[in-house]
CSV table of C-alpha atoms in Angstrom, one decimal:
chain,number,residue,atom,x,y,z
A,12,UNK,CA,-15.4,52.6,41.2
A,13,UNK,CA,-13.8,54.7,43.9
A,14,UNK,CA,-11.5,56.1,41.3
A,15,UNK,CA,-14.8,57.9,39.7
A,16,UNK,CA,-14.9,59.5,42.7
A,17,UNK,CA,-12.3,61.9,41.5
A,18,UNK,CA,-13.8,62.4,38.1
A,19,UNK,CA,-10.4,64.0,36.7
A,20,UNK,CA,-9.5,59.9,36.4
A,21,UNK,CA,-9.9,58.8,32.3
A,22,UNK,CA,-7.4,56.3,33.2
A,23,UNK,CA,-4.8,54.0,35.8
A,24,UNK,CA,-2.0,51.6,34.4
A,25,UNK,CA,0.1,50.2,37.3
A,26,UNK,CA,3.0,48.0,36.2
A,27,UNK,CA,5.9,46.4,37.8
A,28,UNK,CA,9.9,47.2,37.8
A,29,UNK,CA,9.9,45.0,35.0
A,30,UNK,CA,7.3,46.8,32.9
A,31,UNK,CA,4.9,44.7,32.7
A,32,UNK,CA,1.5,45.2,33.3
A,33,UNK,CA,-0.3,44.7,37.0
A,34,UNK,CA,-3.9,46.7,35.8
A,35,UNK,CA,-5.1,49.2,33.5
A,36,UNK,CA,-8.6,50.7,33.1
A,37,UNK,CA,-9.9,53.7,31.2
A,38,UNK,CA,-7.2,55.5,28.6
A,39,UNK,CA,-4.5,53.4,30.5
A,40,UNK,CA,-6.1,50.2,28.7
A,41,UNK,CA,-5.0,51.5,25.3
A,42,UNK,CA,-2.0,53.4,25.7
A,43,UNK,CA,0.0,50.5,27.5
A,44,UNK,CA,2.9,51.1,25.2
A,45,UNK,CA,3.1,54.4,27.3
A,46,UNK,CA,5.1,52.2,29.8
A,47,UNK,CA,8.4,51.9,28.4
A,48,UNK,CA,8.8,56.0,28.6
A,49,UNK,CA,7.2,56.1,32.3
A,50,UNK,CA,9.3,53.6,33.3
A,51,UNK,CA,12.4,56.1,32.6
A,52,UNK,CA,10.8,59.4,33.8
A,53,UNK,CA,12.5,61.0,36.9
A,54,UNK,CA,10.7,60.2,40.5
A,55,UNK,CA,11.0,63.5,43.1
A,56,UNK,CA,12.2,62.0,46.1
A,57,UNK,CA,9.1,60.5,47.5
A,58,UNK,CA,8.4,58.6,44.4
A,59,UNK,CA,6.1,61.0,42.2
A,60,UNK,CA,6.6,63.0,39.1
A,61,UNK,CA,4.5,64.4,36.0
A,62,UNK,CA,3.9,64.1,32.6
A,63,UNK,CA,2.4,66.2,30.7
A,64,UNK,CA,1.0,64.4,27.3
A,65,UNK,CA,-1.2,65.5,24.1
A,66,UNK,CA,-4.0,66.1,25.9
A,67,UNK,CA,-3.8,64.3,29.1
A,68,UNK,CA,-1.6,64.6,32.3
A,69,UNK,CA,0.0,61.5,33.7
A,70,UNK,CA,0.5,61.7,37.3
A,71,UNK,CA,3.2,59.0,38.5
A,72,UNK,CA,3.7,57.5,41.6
A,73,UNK,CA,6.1,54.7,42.8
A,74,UNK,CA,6.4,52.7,45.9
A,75,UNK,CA,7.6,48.8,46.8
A,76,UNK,CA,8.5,48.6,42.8
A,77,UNK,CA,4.9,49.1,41.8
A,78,UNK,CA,4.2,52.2,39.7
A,79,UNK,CA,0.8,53.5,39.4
A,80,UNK,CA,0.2,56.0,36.5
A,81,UNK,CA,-2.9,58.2,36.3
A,82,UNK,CA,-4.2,60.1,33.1
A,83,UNK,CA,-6.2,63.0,33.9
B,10,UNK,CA,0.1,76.1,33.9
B,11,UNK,CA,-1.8,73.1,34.7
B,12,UNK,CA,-5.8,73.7,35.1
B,13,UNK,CA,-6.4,72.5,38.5
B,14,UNK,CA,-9.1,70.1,36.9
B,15,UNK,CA,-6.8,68.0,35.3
B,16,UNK,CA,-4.9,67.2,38.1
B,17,UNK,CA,-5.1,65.0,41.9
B,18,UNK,CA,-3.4,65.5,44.7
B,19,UNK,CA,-0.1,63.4,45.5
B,20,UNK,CA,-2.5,62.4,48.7
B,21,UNK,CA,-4.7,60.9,46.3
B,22,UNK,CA,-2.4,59.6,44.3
B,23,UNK,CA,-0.8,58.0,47.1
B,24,UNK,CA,-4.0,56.4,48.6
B,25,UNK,CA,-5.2,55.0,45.4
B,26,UNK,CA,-1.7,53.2,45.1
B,27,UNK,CA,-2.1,51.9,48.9
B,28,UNK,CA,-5.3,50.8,47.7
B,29,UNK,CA,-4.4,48.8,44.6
B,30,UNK,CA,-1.6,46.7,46.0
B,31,UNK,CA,-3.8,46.2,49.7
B,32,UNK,CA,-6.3,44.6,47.2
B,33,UNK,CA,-4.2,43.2,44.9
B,34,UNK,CA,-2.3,41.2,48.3
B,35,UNK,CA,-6.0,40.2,49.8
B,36,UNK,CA,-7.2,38.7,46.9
B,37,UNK,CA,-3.4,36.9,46.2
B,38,UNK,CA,-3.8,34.9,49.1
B,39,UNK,CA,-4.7,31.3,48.6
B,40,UNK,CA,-6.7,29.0,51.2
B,41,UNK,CA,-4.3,25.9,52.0
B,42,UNK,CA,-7.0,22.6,53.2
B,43,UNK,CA,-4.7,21.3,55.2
B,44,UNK,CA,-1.4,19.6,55.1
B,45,UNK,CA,0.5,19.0,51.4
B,46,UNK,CA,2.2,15.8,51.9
B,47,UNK,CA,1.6,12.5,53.8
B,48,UNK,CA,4.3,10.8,55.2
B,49,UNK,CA,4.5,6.9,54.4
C,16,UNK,CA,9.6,9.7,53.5
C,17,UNK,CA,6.9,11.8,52.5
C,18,UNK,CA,4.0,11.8,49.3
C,19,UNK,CA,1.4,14.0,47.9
C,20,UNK,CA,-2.0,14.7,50.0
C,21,UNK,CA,-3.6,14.5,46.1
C,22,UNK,CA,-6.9,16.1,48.0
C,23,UNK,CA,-5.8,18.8,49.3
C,24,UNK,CA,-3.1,19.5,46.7
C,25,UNK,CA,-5.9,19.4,44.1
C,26,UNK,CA,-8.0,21.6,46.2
C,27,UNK,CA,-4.9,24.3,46.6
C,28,UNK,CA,-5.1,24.4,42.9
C,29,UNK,CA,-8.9,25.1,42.2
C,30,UNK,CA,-8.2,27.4,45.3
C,31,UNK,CA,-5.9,29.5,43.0
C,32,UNK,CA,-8.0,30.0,40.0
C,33,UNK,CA,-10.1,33.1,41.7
C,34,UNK,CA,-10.2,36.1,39.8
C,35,UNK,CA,-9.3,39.5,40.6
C,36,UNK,CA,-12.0,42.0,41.0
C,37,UNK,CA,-10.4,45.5,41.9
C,38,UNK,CA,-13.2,48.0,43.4
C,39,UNK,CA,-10.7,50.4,43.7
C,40,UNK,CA,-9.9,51.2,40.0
C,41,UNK,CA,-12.9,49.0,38.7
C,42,UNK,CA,-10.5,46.6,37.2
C,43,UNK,CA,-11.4,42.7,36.9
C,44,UNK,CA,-9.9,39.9,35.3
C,45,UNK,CA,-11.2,36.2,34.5
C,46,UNK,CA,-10.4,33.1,36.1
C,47,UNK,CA,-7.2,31.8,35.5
C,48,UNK,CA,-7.8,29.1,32.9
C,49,UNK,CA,-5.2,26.3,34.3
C,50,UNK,CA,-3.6,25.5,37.3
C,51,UNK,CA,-1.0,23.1,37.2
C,52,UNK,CA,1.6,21.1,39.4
C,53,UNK,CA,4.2,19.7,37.4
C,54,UNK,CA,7.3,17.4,37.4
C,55,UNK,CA,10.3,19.5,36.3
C,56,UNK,CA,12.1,16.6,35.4
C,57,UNK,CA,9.8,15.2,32.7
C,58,UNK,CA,7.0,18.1,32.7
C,59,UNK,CA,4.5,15.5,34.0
C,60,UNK,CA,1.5,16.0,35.6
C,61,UNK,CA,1.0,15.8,39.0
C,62,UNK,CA,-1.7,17.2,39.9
C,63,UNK,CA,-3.9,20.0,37.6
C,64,UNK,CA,-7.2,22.6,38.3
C,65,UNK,CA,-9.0,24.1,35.3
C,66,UNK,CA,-12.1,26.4,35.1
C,67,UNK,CA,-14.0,24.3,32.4
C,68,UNK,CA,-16.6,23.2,35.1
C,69,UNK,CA,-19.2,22.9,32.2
C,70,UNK,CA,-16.9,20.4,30.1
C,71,UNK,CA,-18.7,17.1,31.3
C,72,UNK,CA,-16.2,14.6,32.1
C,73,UNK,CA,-15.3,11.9,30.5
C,74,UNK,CA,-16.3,13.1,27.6
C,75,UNK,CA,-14.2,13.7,24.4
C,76,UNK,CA,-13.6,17.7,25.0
C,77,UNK,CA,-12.5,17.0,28.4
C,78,UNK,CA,-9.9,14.2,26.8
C,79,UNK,CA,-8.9,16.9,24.8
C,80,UNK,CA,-8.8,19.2,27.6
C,81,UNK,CA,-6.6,17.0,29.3
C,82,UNK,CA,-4.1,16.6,26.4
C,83,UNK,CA,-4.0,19.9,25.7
C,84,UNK,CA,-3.0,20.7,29.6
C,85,UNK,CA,-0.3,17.7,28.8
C,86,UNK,CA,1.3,19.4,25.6
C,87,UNK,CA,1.2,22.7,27.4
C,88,UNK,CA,3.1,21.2,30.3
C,89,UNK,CA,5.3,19.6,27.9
C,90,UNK,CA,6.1,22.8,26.4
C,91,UNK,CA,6.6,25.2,29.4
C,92,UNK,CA,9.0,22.6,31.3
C,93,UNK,CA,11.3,22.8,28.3
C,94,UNK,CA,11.0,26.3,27.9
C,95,UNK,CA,11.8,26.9,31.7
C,96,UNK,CA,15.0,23.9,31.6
C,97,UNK,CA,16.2,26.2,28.8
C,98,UNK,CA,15.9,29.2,30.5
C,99,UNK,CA,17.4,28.0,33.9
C,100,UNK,CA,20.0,26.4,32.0
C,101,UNK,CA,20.9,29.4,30.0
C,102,UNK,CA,23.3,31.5,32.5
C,103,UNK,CA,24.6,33.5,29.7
C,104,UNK,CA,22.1,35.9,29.2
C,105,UNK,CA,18.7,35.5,31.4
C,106,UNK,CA,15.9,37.3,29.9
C,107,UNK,CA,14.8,40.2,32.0
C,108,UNK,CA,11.3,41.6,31.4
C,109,UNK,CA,9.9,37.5,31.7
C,110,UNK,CA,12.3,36.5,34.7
C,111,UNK,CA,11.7,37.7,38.3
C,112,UNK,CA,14.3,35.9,41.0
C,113,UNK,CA,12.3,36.0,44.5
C,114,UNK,CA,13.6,34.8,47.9
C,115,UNK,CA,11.1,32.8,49.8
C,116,UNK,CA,12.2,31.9,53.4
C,117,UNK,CA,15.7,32.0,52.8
C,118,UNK,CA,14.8,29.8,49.4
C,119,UNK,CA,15.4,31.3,46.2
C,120,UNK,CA,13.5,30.5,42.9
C,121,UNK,CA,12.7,32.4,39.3
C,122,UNK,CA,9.7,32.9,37.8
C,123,UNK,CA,9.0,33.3,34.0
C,124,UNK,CA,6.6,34.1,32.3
C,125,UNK,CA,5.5,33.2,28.4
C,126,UNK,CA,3.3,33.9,26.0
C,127,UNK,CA,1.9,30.8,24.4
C,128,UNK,CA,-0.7,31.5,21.7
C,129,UNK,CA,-3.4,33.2,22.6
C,130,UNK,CA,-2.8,32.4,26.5
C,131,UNK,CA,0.0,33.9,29.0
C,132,UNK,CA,1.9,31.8,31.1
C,133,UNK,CA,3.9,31.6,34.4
C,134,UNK,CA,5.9,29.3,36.0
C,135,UNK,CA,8.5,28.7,38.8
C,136,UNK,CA,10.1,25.7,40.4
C,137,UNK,CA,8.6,25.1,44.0
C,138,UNK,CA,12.1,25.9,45.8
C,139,UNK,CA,14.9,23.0,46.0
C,140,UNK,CA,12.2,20.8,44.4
C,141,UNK,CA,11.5,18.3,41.5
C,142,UNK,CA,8.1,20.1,41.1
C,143,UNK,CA,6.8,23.5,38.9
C,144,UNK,CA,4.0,25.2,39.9
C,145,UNK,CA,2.2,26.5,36.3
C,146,UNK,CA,-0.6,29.0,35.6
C,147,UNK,CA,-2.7,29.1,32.4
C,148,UNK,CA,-4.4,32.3,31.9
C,149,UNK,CA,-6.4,34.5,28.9
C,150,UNK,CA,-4.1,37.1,27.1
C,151,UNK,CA,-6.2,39.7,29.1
C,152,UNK,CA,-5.0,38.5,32.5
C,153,UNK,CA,-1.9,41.1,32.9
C,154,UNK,CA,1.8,39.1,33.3
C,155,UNK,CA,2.3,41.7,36.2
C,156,UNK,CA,-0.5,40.4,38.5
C,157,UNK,CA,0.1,36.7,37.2
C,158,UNK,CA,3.7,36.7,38.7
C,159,UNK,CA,1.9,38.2,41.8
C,160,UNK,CA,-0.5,35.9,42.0
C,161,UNK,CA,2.0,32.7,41.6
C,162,UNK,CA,4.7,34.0,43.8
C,163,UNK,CA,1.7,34.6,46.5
C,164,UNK,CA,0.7,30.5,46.4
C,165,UNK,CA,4.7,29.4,46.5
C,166,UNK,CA,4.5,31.2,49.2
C,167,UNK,CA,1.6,28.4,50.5
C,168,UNK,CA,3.8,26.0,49.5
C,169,UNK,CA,6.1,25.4,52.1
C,170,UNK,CA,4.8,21.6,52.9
C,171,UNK,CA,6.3,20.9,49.1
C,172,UNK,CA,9.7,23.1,49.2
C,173,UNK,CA,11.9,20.2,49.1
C,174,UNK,CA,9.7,17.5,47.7
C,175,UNK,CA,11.4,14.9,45.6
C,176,UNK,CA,10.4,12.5,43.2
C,177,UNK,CA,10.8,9.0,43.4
């Protein structure tokens, strides 16, 4: 998985403008509810923004109405 | 602060999403056989 | 005056039933389960692709098979004239209007059971196009995947029964 790669990665959810879900792996698989909050977080102007959880950080990034979050 | 561990670049970030959607868009495509319809 | 190519129509449908497999973020899904061209005046079937290769036809599970694709199609067509119908309040986290060539259309998407479902009228036609899947294939990549084969569709925008 080229994701490893960067072995920060425990987990991706990307979902649509309607909140539903395009993938998940890792974490993302089990924290899908994690969408609705996401979906209202503040982009920066070129479409990403942080999160800063429990004991994971969510890196957010939107483009063509497709966000893809990233726990780390 | 943020360890520097936890985190990936917005490069990264931004490749990964490129990624994702030009997989996402080869794999959506669906082989037509040929024409549809048939005129009679 | 033009009429189905069954052949090739059938074939577009077993074409669609490929899984995903994402090397990028390791992510795969299964086959869709059903793939189904439908009337969207009676929620016939026209035409229909499933990935039970190992039921053996003619047999009584693929009868059942069969039926249970009927019901199913029975059951989303009604759902969908409801929800087409219903210009009150459209539902917004299961309906996605897309333009296609100039043509517009809405797809929807249901949960039915244990299985997700998605459907959308082939623009200014009598005919739905229907995908069957697992609950584990994601509604997000189901509505990409069926907008992406409308989108192959252009020979049947149009079509009319009888």
């Amino acid at each position: 998985m080229e994701a490893e790669q960067n072995s920060n990665i425990k987990g991706t959810i990307a979902f649509d403008s309607h909140g539903n879900v395009i993938e998940s792996t890792g974490v993302g698989s089990t924290r899908i509810e994690d969408i609705c909050e996401l979906s209202r977080v503040a982009l920066d102007a070129e479409g990403f923004a942080q999160v800063q959880g429990d004991s994971l950080l969510v890196h957010l990034y939107k483009r063509d109405d497709v966000t893809l979050a990233v726990y780390t | 602060t943020t360890p520097d561990s936890t985190k990936i670049s917005k490069e990264q970030l931004k490749r990964l999403h490129s990624r994702i959607l030009d997989e996402i868009s080869s794999q959506s495509q669906v082989d037509k056989p040929g024409p549809l319809t048939v005129p009679f | 005056m033009v009429m189905l190519h069954s052949k090739n129509v059938k074939v577009f449908l077993e074409n669609t039933l490929k899984p995903y497999d994402l090397h990028s973020v390791d992510f795969k899904t299964s086959s869709l389960q059903s793939s189904i061209l439908l009337t969207a005046t009676n929620g016939g079937i026209m035409s229909f692709a499933t990935s039970n290769s190992d039921v053996p036809k003619n047999s009584i599970n693929e009868i059942n098979s069969v039926n249970n694709l009927k019901m199913m199609s029975l059951l989303v067509k009604d759902k969908w004239s409801e929800d087409e119908n219903n210009t009150v309040e459209q539902p917004t986290n299961s309906c996605y209007p897309v333009e296609i060539e100039s043509f517009k259309t809405k797809i929807y998407t249901y949960e039915m059971e244990d299985l997700h479902a998605c459907v959308a009228q082939i623009p200014n036609s009598d005919l739905l196009l229907l995908f069957i899947a697992e609950s584990t294939f994601p509604y997000g990549l189901l509505v990409i995947k069926i907008e992406r084969a409308i989108r192959e569709l252009s020979d049947l925008f149009g079509y009319r029964l009888g």
